[in-house]
Coordinates of C-alpha atoms and ligand atoms in Angstrom, one line a residue:
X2 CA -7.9 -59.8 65.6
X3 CA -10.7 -60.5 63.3
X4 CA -11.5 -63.9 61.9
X5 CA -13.0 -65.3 59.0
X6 CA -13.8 -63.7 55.7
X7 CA -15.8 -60.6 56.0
X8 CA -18.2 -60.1 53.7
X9 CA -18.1 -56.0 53.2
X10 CA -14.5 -56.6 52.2
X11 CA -14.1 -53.9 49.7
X12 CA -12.5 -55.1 46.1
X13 CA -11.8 -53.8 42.6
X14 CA -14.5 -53.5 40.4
X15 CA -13.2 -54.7 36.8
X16 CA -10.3 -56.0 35.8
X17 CA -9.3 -52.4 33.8
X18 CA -9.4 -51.4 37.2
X19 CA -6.6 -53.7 39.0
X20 CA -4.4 -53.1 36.3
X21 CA -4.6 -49.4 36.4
X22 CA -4.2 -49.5 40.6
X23 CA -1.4 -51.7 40.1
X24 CA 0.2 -50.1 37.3
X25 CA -0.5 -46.5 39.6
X26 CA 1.1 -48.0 42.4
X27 CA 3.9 -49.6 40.2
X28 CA 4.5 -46.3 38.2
X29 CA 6.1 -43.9 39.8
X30 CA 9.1 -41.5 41.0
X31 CA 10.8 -44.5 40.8
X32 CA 10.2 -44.5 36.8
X33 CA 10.3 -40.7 35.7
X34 CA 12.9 -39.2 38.5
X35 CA 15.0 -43.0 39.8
X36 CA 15.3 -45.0 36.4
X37 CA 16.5 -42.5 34.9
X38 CA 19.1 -41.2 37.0
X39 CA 20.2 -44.4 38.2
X40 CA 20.3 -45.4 34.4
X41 CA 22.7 -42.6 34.1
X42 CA 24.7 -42.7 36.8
X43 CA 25.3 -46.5 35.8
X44 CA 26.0 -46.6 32.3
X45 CA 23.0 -46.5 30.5
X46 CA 22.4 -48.9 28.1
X47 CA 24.0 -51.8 29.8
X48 CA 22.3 -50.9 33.3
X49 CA 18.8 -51.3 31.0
X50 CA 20.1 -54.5 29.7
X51 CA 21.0 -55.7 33.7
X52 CA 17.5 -53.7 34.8
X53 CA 15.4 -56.0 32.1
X54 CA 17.2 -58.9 33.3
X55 CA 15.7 -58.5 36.7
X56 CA 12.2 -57.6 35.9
X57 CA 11.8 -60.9 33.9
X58 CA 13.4 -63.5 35.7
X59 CA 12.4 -61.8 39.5
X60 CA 10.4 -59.0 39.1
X61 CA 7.6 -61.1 37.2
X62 CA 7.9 -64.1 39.4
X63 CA 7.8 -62.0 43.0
X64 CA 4.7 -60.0 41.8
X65 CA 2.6 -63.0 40.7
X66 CA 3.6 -64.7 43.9
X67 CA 2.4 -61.3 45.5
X68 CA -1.0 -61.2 44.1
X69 CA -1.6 -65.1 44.4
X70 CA -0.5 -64.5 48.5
X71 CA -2.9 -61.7 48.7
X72 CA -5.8 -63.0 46.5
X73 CA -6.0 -66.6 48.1
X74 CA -6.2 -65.0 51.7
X75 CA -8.2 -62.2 51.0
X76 CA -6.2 -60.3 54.2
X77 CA -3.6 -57.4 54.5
X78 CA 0.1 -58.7 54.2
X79 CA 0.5 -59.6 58.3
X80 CA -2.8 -61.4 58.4
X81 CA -2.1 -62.7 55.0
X82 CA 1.0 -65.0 56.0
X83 CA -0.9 -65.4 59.3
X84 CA -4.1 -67.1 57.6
X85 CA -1.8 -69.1 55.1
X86 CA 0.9 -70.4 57.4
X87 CA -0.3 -70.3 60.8
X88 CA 1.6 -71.2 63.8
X89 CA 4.9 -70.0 62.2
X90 CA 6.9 -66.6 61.8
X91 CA 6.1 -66.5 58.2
X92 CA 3.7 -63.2 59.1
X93 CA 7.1 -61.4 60.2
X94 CA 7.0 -61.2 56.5
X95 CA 4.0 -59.2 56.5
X96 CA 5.2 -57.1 59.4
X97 CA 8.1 -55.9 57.6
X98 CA 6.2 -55.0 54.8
X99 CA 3.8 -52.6 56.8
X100 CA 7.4 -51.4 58.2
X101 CA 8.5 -50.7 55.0
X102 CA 5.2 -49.0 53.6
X103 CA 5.8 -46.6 56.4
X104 CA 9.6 -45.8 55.8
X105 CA 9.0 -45.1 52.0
X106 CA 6.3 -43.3 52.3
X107 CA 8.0 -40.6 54.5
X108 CA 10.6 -39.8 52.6
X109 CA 8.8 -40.5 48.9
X110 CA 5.8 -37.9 49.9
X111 CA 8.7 -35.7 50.3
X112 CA 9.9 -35.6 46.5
X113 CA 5.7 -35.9 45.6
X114 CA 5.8 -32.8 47.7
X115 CA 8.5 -31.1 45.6
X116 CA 7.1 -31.6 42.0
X117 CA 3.9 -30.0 43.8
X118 CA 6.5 -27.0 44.1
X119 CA 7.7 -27.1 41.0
X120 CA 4.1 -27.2 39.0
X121 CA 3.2 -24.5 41.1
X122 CA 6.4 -22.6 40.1
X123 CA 6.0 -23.6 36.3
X124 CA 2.4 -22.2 36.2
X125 CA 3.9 -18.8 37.9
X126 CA 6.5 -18.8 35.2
X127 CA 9.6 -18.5 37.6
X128 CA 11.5 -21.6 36.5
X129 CA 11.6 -19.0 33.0
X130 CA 14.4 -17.3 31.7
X131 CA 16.7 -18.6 34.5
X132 CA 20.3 -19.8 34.0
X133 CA 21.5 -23.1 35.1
X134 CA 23.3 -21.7 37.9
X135 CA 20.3 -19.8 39.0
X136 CA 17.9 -22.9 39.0
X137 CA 20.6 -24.6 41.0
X138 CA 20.7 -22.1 43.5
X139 CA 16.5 -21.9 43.1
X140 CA 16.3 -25.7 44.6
X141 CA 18.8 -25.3 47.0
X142 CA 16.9 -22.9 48.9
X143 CA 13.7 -23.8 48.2
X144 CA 15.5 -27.3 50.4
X145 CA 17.1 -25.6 53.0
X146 CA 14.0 -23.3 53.6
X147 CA 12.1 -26.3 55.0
X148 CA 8.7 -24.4 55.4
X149 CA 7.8 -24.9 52.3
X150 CA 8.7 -28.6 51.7
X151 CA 6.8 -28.9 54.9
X152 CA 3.7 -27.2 53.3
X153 CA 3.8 -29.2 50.3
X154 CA 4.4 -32.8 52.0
X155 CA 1.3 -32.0 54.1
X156 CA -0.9 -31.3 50.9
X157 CA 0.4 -34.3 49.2
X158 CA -0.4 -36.7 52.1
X159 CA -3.5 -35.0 52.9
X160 CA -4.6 -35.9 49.2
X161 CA -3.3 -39.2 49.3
X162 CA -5.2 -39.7 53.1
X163 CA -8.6 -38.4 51.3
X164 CA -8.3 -40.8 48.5
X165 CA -7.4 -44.0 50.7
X166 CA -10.9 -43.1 53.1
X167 CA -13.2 -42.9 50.3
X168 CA -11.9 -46.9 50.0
X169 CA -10.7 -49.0 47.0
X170 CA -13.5 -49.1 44.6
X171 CA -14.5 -45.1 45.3
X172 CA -10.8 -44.2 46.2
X173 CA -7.8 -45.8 44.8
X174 CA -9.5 -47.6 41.8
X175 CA -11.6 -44.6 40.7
X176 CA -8.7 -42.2 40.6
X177 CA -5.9 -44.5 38.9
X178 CA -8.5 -45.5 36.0
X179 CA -8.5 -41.7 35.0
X180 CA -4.9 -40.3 36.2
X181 CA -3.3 -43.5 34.3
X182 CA -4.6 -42.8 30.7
X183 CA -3.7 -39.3 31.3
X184 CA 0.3 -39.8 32.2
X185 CA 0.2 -41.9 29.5
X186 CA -0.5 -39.4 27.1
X187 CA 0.7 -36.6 28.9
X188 CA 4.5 -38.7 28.5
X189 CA 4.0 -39.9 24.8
X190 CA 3.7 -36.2 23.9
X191 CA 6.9 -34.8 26.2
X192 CA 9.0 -38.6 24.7
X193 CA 8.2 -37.1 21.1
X194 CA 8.6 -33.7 21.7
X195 CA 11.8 -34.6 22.9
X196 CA 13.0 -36.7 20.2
X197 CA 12.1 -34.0 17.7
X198 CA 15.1 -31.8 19.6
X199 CA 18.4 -31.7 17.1
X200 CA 21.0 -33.9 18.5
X201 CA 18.7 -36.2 20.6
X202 CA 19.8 -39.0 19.0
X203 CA 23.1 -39.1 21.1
X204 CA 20.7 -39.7 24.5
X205 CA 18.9 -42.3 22.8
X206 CA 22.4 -44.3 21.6
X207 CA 23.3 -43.6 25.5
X208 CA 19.8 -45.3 26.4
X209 CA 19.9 -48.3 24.0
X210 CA 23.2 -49.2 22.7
X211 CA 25.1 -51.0 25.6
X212 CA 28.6 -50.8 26.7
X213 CA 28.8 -54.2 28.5
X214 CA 32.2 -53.4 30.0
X215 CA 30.3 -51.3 32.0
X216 CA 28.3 -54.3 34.0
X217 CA 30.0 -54.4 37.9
X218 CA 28.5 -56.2 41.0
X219 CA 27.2 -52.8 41.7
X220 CA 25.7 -52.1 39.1
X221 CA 23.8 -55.3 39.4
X222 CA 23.2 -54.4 42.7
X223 CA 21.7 -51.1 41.5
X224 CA 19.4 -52.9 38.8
X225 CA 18.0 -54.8 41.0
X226 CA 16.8 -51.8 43.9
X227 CA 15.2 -50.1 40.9
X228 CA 13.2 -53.2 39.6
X229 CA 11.6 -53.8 43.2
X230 CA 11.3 -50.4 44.2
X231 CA 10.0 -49.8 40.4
X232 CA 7.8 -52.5 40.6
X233 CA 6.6 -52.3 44.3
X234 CA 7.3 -55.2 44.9
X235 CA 8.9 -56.9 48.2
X236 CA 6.7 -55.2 50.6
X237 CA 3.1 -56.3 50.5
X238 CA 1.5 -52.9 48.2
X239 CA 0.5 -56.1 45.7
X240 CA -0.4 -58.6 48.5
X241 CA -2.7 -56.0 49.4
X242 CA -3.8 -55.2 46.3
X243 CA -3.6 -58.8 45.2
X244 CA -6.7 -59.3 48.0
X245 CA -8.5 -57.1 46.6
X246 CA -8.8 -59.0 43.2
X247 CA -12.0 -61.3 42.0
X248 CA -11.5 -65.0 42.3
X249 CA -12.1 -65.4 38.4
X250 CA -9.3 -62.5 37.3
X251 CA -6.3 -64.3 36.0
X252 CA -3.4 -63.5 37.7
X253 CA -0.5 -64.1 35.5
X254 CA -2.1 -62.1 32.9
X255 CA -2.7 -59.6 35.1
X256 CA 1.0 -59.4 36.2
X257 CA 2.4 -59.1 33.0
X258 CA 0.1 -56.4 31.8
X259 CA 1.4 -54.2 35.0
X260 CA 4.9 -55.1 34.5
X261 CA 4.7 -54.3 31.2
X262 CA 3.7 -50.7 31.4
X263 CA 5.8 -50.1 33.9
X264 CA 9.1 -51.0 32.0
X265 CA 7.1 -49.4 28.9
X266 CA 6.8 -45.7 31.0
X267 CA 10.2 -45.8 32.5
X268 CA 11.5 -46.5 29.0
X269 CA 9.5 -43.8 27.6
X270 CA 10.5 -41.6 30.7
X271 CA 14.3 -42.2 29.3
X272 CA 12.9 -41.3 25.8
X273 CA 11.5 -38.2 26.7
X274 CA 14.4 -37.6 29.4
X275 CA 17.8 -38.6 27.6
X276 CA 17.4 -37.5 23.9
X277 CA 16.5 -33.8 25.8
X278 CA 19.4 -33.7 28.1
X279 CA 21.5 -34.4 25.5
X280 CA 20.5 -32.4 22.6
X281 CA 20.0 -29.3 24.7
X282 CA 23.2 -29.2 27.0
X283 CA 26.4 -29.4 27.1
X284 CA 26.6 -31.7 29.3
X285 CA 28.5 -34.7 28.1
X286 CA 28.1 -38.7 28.8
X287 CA 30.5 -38.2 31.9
X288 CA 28.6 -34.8 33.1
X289 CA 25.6 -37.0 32.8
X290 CA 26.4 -39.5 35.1
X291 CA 27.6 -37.5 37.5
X292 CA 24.4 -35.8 37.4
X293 CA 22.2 -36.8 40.6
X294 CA 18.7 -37.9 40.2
X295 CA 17.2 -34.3 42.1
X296 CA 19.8 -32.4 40.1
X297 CA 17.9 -34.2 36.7
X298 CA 14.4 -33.3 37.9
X299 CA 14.7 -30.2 39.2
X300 CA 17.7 -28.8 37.9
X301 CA 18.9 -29.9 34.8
X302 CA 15.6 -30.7 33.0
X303 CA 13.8 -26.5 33.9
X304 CA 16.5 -25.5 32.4
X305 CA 16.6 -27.4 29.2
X306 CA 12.5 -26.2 29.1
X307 CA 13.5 -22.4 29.2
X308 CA 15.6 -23.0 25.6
X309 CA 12.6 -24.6 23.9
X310 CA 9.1 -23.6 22.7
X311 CA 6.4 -23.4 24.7
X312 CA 8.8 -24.5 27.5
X313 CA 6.6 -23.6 30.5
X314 CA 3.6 -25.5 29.4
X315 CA 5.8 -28.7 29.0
X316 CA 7.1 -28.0 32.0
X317 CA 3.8 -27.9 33.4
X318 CA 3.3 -30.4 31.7
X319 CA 6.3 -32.5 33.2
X320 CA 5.5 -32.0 36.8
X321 CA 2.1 -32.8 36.6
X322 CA 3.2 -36.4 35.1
X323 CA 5.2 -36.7 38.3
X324 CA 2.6 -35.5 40.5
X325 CA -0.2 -37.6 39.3
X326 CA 2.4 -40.6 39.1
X327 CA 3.6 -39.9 42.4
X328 CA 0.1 -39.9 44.1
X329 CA -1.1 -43.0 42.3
X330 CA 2.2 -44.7 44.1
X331 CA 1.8 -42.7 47.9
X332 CA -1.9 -44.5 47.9
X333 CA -0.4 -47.8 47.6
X334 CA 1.6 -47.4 50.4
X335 CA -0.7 -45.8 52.7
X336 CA -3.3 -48.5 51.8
X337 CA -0.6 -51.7 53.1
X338 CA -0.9 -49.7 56.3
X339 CA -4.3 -49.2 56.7
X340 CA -5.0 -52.6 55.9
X341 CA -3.2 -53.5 58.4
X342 CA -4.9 -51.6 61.0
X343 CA -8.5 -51.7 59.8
X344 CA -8.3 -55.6 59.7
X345 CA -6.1 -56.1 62.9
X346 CA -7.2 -53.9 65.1
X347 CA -10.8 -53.9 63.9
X348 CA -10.6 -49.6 63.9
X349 CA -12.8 -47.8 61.1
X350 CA -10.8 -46.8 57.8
X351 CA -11.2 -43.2 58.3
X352 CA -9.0 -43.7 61.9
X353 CA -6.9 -45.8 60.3
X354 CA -5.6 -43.5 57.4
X355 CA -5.9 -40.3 59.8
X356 CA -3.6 -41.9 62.6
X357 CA -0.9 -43.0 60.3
X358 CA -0.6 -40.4 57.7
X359 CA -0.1 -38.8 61.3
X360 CA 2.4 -41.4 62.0
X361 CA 4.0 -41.4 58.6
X362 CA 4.1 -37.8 58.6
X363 CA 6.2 -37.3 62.0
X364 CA 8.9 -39.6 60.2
X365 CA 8.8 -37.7 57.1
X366 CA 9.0 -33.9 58.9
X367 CA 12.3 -35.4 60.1
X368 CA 13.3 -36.2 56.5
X369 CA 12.6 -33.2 55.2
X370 CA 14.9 -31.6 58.2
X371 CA 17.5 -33.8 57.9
X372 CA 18.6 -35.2 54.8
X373 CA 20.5 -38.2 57.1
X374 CA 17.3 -39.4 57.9
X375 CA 15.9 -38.8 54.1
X376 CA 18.9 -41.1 53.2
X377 CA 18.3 -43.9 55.6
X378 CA 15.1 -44.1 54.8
X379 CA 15.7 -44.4 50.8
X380 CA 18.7 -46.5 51.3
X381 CA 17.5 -49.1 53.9
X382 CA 14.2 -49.6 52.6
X383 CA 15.3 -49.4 48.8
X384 CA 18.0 -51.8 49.0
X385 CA 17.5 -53.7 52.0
X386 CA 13.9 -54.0 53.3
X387 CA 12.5 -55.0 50.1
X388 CA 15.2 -57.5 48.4
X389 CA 14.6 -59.6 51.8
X390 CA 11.3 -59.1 51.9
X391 CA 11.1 -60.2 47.9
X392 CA 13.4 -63.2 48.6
X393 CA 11.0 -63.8 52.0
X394 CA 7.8 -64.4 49.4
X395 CA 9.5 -66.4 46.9
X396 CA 10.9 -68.9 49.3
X397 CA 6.9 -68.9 51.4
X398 CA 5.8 -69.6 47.8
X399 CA 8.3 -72.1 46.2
X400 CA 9.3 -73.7 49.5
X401 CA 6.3 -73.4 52.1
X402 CA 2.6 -73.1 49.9
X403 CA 2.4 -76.7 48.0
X404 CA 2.4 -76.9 44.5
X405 CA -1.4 -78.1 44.2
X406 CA -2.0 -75.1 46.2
X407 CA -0.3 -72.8 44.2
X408 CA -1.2 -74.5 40.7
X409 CA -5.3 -74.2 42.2
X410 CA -4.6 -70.6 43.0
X411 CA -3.0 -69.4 39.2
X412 CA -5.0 -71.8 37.2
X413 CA -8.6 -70.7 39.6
X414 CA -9.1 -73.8 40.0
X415 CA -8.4 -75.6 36.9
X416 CA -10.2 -73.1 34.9
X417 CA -7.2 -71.4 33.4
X418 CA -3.6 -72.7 31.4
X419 CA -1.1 -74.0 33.8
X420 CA 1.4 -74.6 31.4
X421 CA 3.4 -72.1 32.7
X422 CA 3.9 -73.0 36.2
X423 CA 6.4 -75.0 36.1
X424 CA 8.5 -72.6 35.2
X425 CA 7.2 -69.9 37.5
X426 CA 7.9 -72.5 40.6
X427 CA 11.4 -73.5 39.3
X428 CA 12.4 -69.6 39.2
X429 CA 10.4 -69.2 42.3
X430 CA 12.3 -72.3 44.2
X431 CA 15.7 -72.1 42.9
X432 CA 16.5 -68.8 40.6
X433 CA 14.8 -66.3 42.2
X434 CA 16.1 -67.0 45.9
X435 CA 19.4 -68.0 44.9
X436 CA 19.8 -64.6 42.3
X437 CA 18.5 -61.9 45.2
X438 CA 19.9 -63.5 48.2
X439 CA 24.1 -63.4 46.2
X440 CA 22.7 -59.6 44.9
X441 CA 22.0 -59.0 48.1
X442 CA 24.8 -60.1 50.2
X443 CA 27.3 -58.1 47.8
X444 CA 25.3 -54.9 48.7
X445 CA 25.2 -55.5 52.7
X446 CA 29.4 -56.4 52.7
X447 CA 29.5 -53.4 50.4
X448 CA 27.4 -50.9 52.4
X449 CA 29.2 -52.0 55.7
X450 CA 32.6 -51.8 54.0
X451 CA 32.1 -48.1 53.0
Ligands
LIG511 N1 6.8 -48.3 42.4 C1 6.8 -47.0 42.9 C2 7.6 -46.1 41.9 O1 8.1 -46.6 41.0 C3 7.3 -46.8 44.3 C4 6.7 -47.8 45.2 C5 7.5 -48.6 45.9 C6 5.3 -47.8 45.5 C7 7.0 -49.5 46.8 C8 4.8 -48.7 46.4 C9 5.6 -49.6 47.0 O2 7.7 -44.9 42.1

């Protein structure tokens, strides 16, 4: 185990530069192919209402805690609670977030692999001129075929290995401050495009005007996955991160600006997603949410592209939104694992990413062979591994760190406003643990029950 602060450690350059890694890792899959799906599937405007809910009053105060756990201990998420609680079983919480990196990683590189399939099939032009039914039967094959999920999961970690050697300034900071920008654009164009479509204003009433009858347990359930797994949170990617950050950045401004454009994209992903879906199918509120998240991306959304104009360079277009947003998200993950390893094992970062994108990759050739495995993956890690790791990191921050510590740490040292901490240590104390923990319970009885 290596001690002390070493003085190579690698860090972001500028603070344009943490927010567009952060915002990479933060946008993802999980806001152009989950949110909107899930959104769907339960109920639309009143799942938002739920989803925003979450994101302010435990999304925001489990990242800053993140970034302030990772900043102040300048160590990857084990050695992290290690250095600030030693002597206690507090760096389990670190352990399960390297777990956890590993377990979504193998099953999200999958889906990264797919949109590399379908970009590749966009530029060929065979997603053209097909019917429904034949686009349906186009992904089912292209599934059950496994070769070629196989071939594409390999590219897409091999791109996301290269990017995590050539480190974080080089590697993950260089390549999210130019792929950022570009989804950006790239998804204002497709959310206009889309609302230009006759009839699109029926998706966006389904998006933004609530039904609040619709608001179960489950769906609150639901709401809360996404904003974790939407904000990658509960697993140490911003711990990480967060030690890579300059002692004078401020870190509450920092964690707004991410969380911010990461509700802002999925949003816009539901712009450019709902208004489409509904002006340019037949399917209807109830088809909609009975529409799977796959069936969405891959399915539904080709063949809405074949009716309009210039259909195959949006779709284009499309998957190489989800590719790039996709990759910026894979990076984050790998990098919680390499951390790891680098600075606990004292083993060079090229080793480190080579042996576990190894690693990760034997777990995910089982998940593209067996969907089982491609479930447990999503579902353990999704809805259990990081609510208890988020409710973990708020109780080490409200109950373990002391509040001088943690007012030090946000205000750097007196320097910045600490107005606001009160409130961030009353939600991190009481609201926080108290809201995930009761969400969370409801989902384990549920998940054993069925
Ligand atoms: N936040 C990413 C997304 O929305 C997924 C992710 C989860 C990334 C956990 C890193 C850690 O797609």
């Amino acid at each position: 185990m290596t001690q002390g602060s070493k003085t190579s450690r690698d860090s972001f350059s500028s603070k344009f530069g943490v927010i567009a890694a952060a915002a990479g890792s933060a946008i993802g899959l999980g806001n152009i192919w989950r949110f909107p799906s899930v959104t769907a599937e339960n109920g639309g405007a009143a799942f938002l209402f739920i989803y925003l809910l979450c994101i302010l009053i435990l999304g925001i105060p489990v990242m800053l805690s993140e970034f302030m756990i990772g900043r102040s201990a300048q160590r990857n998420p084990y050695g992290a609670f290690k250095k600030l609680a030693p002597r206690t079983a507090w760096y389990i919480t670190g352990l399960m977030g390297v777990v956890a990196a590993f377990m979504i990683l193998a099953f999200y590189a999958v889906v990264s692999g797919w949109t590399l399939e379908y970009l590749y099939q966009s530029f060929t032009g065979n997603l053209v001129d097909k019917s429904s039914g034949e686009l349906q039967t186009m992904f089912n094959s292209f599934r059950d075929d496994s070769f070629r999920p196989l071939l594409w999961f390999f590219i897409f970690m091999g791109l996301t290995a290269w990017i995590i050697i050539a480190g974080v300034r080089s590697g993950i900071e260089k390549v999210s401050k130019v792929l950022m920008p570009l989804l950006l654009v790239m998804l204002i164009f497709i959310a206009i495009y889309a609302l230009t479509l006759p009839g699109s204003f029926a998706g966006v009433k389904y998006l933004f005007n609530p039904d609040f009858s619709k608001i179960t347990p489950d769906v609150i359930f639901k709401a809360l996955g996404q904003a974790f797994f939407s904000l990658s949170i509960g697993m140490g990617t911003l711990i990480t991160y967060g030690s890579y950050i300059k002692k004078r950045d401020n870190l509450a401004g920092t964690t707004l600006s991410v969380v911010g454009a990461d509700t802002f994209i999925a949003i816009l992903a539901g712009i450019a997603i709902f208004p489409a879906v509904f002006a340019l199918t037949d399917v209807q509120l109830l088809d909609m949410a009975q529409e799977t998240g796959e069936a969405l991306m891959f399915i539904t959304l080709p063949s809405i592209l074949n009716n309009v104009p210039g259909g195959q360079i949006l779709s284009a277009m499309f998957f190489i939104l989800l590719a790039v947003a996709a990759l910026t998200s894979t990076i984050s993950m790998l990098e919680v694992i390499v951390a790891f390893l680098t600075e606990e094992f004292n083993i060079s970062r090229r080793k480190a990413t080579i042996s576990s994108a190894i690693a990760v990759s034997v777990l995910g050739v089982l998940s593209v062979l067996f969907v089982g495995v491609f479930r447990f993956l999503n579902f353990s890690s999704v809805n259990i591994l990081l609510p208890l790791g988020g409710l973990l990191i708020v109780l080490f921050v409200g109950w373990y760190l002391s509040r001088k510590f943690t007012i030090d740490e946000l205000s750097n040292d007196g320097k910045l406003s600490s107005k606001y901490i009160p409130v961030f240590l009353f939600l991190v104390k009481y609201i926080a643990p108290i809201a995930i923990a009761m969400v969370f319970i409801y989902g384990i009885i549920n998940a054993v029950r069925a």
